[in-house]
Coordinates of C-alpha atoms in Angstrom, one line a residue:
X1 CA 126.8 104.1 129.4
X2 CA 126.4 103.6 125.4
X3 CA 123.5 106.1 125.6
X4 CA 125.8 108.3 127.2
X5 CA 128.6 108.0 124.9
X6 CA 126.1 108.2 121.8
X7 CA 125.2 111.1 122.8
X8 CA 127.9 113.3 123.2
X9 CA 129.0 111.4 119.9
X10 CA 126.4 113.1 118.7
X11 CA 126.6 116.4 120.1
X12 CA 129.9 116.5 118.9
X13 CA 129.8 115.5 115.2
X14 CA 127.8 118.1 113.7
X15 CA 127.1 115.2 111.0
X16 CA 124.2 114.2 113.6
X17 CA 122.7 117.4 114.5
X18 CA 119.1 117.8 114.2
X19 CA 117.6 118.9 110.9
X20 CA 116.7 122.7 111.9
X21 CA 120.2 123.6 113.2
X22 CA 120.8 123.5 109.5
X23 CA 117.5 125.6 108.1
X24 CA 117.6 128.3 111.2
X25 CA 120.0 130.2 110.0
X26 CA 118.4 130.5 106.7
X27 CA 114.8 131.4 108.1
X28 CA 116.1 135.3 107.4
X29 CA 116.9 134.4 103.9
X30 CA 113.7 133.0 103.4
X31 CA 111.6 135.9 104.5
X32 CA 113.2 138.1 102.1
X33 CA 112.9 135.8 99.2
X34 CA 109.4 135.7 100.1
X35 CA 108.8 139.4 100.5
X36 CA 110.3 139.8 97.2
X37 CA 108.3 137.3 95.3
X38 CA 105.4 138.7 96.7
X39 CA 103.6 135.1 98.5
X40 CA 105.0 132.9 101.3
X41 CA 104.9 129.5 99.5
X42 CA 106.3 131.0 95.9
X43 CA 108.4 128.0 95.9
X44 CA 105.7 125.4 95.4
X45 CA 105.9 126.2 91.6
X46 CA 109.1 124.4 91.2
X47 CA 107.4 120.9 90.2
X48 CA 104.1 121.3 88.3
X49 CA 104.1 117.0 88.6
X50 CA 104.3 116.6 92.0
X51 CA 101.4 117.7 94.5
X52 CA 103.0 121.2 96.1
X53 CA 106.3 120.2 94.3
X54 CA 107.2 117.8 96.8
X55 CA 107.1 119.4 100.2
X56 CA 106.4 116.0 102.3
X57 CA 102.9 116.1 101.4
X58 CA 103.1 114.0 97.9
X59 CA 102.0 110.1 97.4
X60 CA 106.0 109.2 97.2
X61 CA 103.4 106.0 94.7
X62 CA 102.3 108.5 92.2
X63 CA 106.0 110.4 91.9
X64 CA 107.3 106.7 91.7
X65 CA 105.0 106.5 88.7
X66 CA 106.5 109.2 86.8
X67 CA 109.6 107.6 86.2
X68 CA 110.0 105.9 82.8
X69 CA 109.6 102.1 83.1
X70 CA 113.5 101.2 82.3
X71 CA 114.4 102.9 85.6
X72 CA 111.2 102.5 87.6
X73 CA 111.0 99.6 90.3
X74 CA 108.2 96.9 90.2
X75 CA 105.9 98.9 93.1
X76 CA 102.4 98.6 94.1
X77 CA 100.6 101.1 96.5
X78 CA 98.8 98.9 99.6
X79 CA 95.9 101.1 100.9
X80 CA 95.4 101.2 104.8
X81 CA 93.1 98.4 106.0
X82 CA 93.3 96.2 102.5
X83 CA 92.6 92.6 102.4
X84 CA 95.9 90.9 102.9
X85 CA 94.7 88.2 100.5
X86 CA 94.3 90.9 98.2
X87 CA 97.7 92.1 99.1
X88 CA 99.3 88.7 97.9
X89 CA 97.5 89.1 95.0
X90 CA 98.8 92.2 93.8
X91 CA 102.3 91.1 94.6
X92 CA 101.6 87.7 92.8
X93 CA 100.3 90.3 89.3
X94 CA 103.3 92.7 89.5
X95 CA 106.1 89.7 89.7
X96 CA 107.4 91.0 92.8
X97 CA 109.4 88.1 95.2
X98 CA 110.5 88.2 98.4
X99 CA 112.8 89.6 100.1
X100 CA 110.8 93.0 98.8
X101 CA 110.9 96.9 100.6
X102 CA 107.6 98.3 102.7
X103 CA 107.7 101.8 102.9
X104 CA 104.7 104.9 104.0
X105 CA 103.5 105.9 101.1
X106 CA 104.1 109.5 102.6
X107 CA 107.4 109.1 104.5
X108 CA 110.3 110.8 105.4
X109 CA 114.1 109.9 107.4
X110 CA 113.5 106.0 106.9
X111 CA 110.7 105.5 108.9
X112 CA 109.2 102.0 108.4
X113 CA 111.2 101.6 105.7
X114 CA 112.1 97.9 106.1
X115 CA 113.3 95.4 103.9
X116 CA 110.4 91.9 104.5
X117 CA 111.6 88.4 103.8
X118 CA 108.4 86.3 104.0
X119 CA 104.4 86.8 104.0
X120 CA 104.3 86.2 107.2
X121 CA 106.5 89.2 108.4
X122 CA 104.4 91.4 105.8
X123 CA 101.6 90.6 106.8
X124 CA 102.4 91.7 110.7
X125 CA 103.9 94.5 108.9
X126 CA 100.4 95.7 107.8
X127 CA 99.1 94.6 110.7
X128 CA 101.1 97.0 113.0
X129 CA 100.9 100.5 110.4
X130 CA 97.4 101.5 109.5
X131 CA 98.9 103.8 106.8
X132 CA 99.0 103.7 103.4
X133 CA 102.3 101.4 102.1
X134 CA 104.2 100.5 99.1
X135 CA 105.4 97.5 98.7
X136 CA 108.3 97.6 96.5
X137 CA 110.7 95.1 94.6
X138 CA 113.9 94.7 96.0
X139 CA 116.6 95.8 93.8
X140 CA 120.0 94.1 94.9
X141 CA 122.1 96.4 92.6
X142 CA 125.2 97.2 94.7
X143 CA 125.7 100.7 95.2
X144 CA 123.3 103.1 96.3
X145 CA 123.5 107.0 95.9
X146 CA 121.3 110.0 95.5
X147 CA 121.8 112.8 92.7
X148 CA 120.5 116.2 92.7
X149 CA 119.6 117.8 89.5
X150 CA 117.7 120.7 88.5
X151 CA 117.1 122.3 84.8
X152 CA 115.9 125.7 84.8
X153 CA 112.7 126.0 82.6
X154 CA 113.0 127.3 79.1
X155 CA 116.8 126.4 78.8
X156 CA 118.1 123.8 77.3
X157 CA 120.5 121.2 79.8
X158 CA 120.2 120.8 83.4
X159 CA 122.7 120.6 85.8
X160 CA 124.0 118.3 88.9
X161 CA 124.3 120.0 92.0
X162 CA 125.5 117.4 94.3
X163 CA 126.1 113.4 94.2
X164 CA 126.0 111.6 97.4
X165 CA 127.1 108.3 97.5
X166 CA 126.6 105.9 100.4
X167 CA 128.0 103.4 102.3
X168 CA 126.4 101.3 104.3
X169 CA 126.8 100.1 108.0
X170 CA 129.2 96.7 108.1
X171 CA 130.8 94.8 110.7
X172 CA 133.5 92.2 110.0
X173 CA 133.3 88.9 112.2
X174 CA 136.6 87.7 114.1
X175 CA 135.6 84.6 115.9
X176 CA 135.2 85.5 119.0
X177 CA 132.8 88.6 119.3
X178 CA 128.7 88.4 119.2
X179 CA 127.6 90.2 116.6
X180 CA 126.2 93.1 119.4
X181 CA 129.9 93.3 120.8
X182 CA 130.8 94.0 116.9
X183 CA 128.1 96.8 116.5
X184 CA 128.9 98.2 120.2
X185 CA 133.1 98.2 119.3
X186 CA 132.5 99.8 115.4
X187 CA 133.3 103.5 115.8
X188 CA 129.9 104.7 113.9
X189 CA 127.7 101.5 114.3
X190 CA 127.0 102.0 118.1
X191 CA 125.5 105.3 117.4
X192 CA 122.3 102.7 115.9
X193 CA 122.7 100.2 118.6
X194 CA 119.1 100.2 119.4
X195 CA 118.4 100.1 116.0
X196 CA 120.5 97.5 114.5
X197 CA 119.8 95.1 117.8
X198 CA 115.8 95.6 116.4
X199 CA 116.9 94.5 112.9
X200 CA 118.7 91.7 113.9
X201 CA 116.9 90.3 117.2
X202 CA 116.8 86.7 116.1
X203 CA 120.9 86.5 115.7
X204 CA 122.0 89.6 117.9
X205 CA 124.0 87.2 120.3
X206 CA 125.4 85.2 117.7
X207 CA 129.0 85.2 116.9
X208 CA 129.8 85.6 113.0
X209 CA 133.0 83.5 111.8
X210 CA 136.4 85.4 111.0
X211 CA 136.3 87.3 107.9
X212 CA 132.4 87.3 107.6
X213 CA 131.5 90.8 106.7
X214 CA 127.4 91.6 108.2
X215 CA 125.4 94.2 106.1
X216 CA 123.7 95.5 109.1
X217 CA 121.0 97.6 107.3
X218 CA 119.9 97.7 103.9
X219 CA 118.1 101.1 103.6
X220 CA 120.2 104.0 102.4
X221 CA 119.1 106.5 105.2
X222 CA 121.4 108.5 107.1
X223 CA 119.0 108.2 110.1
X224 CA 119.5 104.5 110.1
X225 CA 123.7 105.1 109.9
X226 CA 124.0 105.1 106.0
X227 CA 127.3 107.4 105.6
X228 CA 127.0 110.0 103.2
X229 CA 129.9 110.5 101.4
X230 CA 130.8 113.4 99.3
X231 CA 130.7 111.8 95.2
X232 CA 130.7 115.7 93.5
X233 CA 134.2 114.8 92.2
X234 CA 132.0 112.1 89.6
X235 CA 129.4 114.9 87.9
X236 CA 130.4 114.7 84.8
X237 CA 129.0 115.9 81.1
X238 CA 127.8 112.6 80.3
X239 CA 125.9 111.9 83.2
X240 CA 123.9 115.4 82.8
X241 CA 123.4 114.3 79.2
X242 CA 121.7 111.0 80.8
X243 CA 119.6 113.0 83.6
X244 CA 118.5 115.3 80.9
X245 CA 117.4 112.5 78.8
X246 CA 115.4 111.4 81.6
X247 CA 114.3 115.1 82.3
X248 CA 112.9 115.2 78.7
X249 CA 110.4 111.9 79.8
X250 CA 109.2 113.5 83.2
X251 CA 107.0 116.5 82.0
X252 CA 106.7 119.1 84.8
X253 CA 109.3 118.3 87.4
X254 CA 112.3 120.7 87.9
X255 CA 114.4 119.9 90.9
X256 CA 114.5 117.1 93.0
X257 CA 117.0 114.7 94.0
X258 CA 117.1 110.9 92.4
X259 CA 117.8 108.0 95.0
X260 CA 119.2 105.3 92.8
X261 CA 120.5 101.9 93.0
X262 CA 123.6 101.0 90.4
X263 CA 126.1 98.6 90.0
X264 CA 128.6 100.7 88.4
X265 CA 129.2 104.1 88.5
X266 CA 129.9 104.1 84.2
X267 CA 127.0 102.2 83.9
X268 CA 124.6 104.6 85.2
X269 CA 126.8 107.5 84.0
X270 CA 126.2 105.8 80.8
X271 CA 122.1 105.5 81.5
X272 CA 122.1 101.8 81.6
X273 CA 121.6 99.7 84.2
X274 CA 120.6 101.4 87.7
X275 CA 116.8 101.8 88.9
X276 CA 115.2 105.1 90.8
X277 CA 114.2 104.4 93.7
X278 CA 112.3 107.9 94.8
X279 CA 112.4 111.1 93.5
X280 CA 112.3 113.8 95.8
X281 CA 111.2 117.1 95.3
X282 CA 111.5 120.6 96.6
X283 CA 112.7 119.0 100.2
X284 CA 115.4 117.4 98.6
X285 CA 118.8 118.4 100.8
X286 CA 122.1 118.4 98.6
X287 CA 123.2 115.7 101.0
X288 CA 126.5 115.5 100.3
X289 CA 126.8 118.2 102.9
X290 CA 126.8 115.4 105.4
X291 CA 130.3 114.5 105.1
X292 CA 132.2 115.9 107.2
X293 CA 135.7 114.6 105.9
X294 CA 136.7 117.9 104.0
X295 CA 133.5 120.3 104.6
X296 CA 132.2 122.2 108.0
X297 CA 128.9 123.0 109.6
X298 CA 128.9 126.4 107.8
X299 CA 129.8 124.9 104.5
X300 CA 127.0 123.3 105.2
X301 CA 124.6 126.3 105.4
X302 CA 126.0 127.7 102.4
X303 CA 125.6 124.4 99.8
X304 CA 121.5 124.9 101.4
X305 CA 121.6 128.6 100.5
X306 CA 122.6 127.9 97.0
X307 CA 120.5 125.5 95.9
X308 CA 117.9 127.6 97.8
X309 CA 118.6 130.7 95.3
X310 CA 118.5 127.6 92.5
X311 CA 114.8 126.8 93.6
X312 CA 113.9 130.6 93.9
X313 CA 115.2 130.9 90.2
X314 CA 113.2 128.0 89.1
X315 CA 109.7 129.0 91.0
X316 CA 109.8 133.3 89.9
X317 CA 110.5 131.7 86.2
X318 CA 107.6 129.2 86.2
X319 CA 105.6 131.7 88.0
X320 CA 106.2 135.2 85.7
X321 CA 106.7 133.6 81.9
X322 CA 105.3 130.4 82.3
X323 CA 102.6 131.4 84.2
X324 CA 101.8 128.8 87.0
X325 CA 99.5 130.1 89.9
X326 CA 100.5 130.1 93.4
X327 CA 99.0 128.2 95.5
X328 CA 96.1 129.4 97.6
X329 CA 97.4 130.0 101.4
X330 CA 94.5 128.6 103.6
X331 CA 94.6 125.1 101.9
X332 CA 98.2 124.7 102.5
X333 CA 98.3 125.5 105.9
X334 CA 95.5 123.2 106.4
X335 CA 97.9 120.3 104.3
X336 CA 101.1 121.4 106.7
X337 CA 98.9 120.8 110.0
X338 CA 97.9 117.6 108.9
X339 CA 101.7 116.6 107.7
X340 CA 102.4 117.7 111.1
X341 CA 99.7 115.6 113.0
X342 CA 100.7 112.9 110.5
X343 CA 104.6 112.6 111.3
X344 CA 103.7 112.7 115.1
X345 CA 101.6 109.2 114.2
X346 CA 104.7 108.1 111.7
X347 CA 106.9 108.4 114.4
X348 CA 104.5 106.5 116.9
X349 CA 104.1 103.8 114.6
X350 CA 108.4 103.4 114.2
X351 CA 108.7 102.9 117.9
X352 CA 106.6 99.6 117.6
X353 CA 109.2 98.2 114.9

């Protein structure tokens, strides 16, 4: 019966609809853009940095690594089949404590993104993903949110497209409800019931005292019932003085968006205080577009084509005056099979969790 429910739930909220009903529409757009520029993959001049400007095929360690140190999380990138011993090791030389993040090095939605609280749970981690993983310091700043910027080369400030700020799935105890009748009853949590009842086996049955809130995940993915909620109203001058700041210190990356933990919203307006989590390149969605409180489906589209035209901008410019080379065709098919093959396997690997 939840299945059921869930599902129409989903059907119905066009919040949850599956990522092409939002890029379909746009496929027309695309060819045009393409046509005119002259090479089906013009865009992946947009981020010099960042291996095919970040289409899903990057090392998500090595764009981690391009963040300055003050905003960069302790991380450490665990090759598939590595010595655990030499896994505790590393963690032991970068100062990293549990409870700490594990997440594919090459990853997208939240897959095996999972917060571990002891060796022995990483360790059977590793043991079940025979990918490459980071292992990543857990950053317990409050808020999480994800910021889109872009600065078009050879002018002098960027600008911020979309904020996104997210809340996370909670349940409040009353006393008399299991924690799995509180997920079921919660109008958005039982969308994640499978999920959430897979993150919190061990104490699924229990039943929290009155007034006790339950964080029920920790990673900020919509996929795993993060709500997205629109934050443009906070874009201010001073906070694209402060991305542009931290433009000027990341050499050849143009677009992307910034997941970023904060405590306050002045203090990282104020570029103190927060850490960046990822930075995502040209796949980056303005995900504000994702709540659906005072925005619709088409809305939708239309924030996509925008920022679209902003990427088109950014590759012909890099491309014509700065002179960066296209990529060659063959190879990049070659990567996108292999993504594809690769995110079949991701997936495969998720089911286990």
């Amino acid at each position: 019966m939840i299945k059921i429910k869930s599902f129409f739930t989903k059907l119905l909220q066009w919040e949850h609809w599956p990522t092409f009903m939002f890029y379909m529409p746009l496929f027309p757009y695309y060819i045009i853009t393409a046509i005119k520029a002259k090479h089906p993959f013009f865009f992946l001049t947009i981020n010099p940095a960042i291996k095919y400007s970040g289409n899903g095929t990057e090392s998500k360690f090595e764009t981690i690594e391009l963040i300055p140190q003050k905003y960069k999380p302790s991380s450490i990138l665990i090759k598939e089949g590595e010595p655990f011993v030499d896994v505790l090791l590393k963690i032991q030389e970068k100062n990293i404590h549990f409870p700490l993040i594990a997440k594919p090095d090459i990853g997208f939605r939240g897959y095996l993104v999972k917060k571990i609280d002891s060796k022995e749970d990483l360790e059977m981690y590793l043991k079940k993903n025979d990918i490459d993983i980071i292992i990543q310091e857990f950053i317990d700043y409050k808020h999480e949110c994800g910021i889109l910027y872009h600065k078009i080369p050879g002018e002098d400030k960027g600008k911020i497209t979309s904020i996104t700020l997210k809340k996370f799935l909670t349940v409040t105890g009353n006393g008399n409800a299991s924690l799995s009748e509180l997920i079921l009853n919660d109008k958005r949590a039982y969308l994640y019931y499978d999920l959430l009842k897979n993150i919190h086996r061990e104490k699924i049955l229990a039943i929290p005292k009155k007034g006790v809130q339950i964080k029920l995940t920790v990673i900020g993915n919509h996929s795993k019932g993060t709500q997205f909620i629109n934050g443009n109203h906070l874009i201010t001058k001073e906070l694209e003085q402060t991305l542009d700041t931290l433009h000027q210190q990341i050499t050849g990356w143009n677009y992307g968006r910034l997941d970023i933990k904060y405590n306050t919203f002045e203090e990282l307006t104020a570029g103190e205080y927060f850490k960046i989590l990822e930075i995502n390149g040209i796949i980056s969605e303005p995900t504000h577009i994702y709540d659906p409180t005072n925005a619709s489906y088409f809305d939708a589209i239309r924030s996509i084509k925008k920022h679209w035209s902003i990427m088109n901008k950014i590759a012909l410019k890099n491309h014509q005056i700065f002179h960066i080379p296209y990529p060659k065709t063959t190879p990049y098919i070659k990567e996108m099979l292999w993504l594809r093959s690769y995110s079949k396997k991701l997936i495969k690997l998720s089911k286990r969790h």
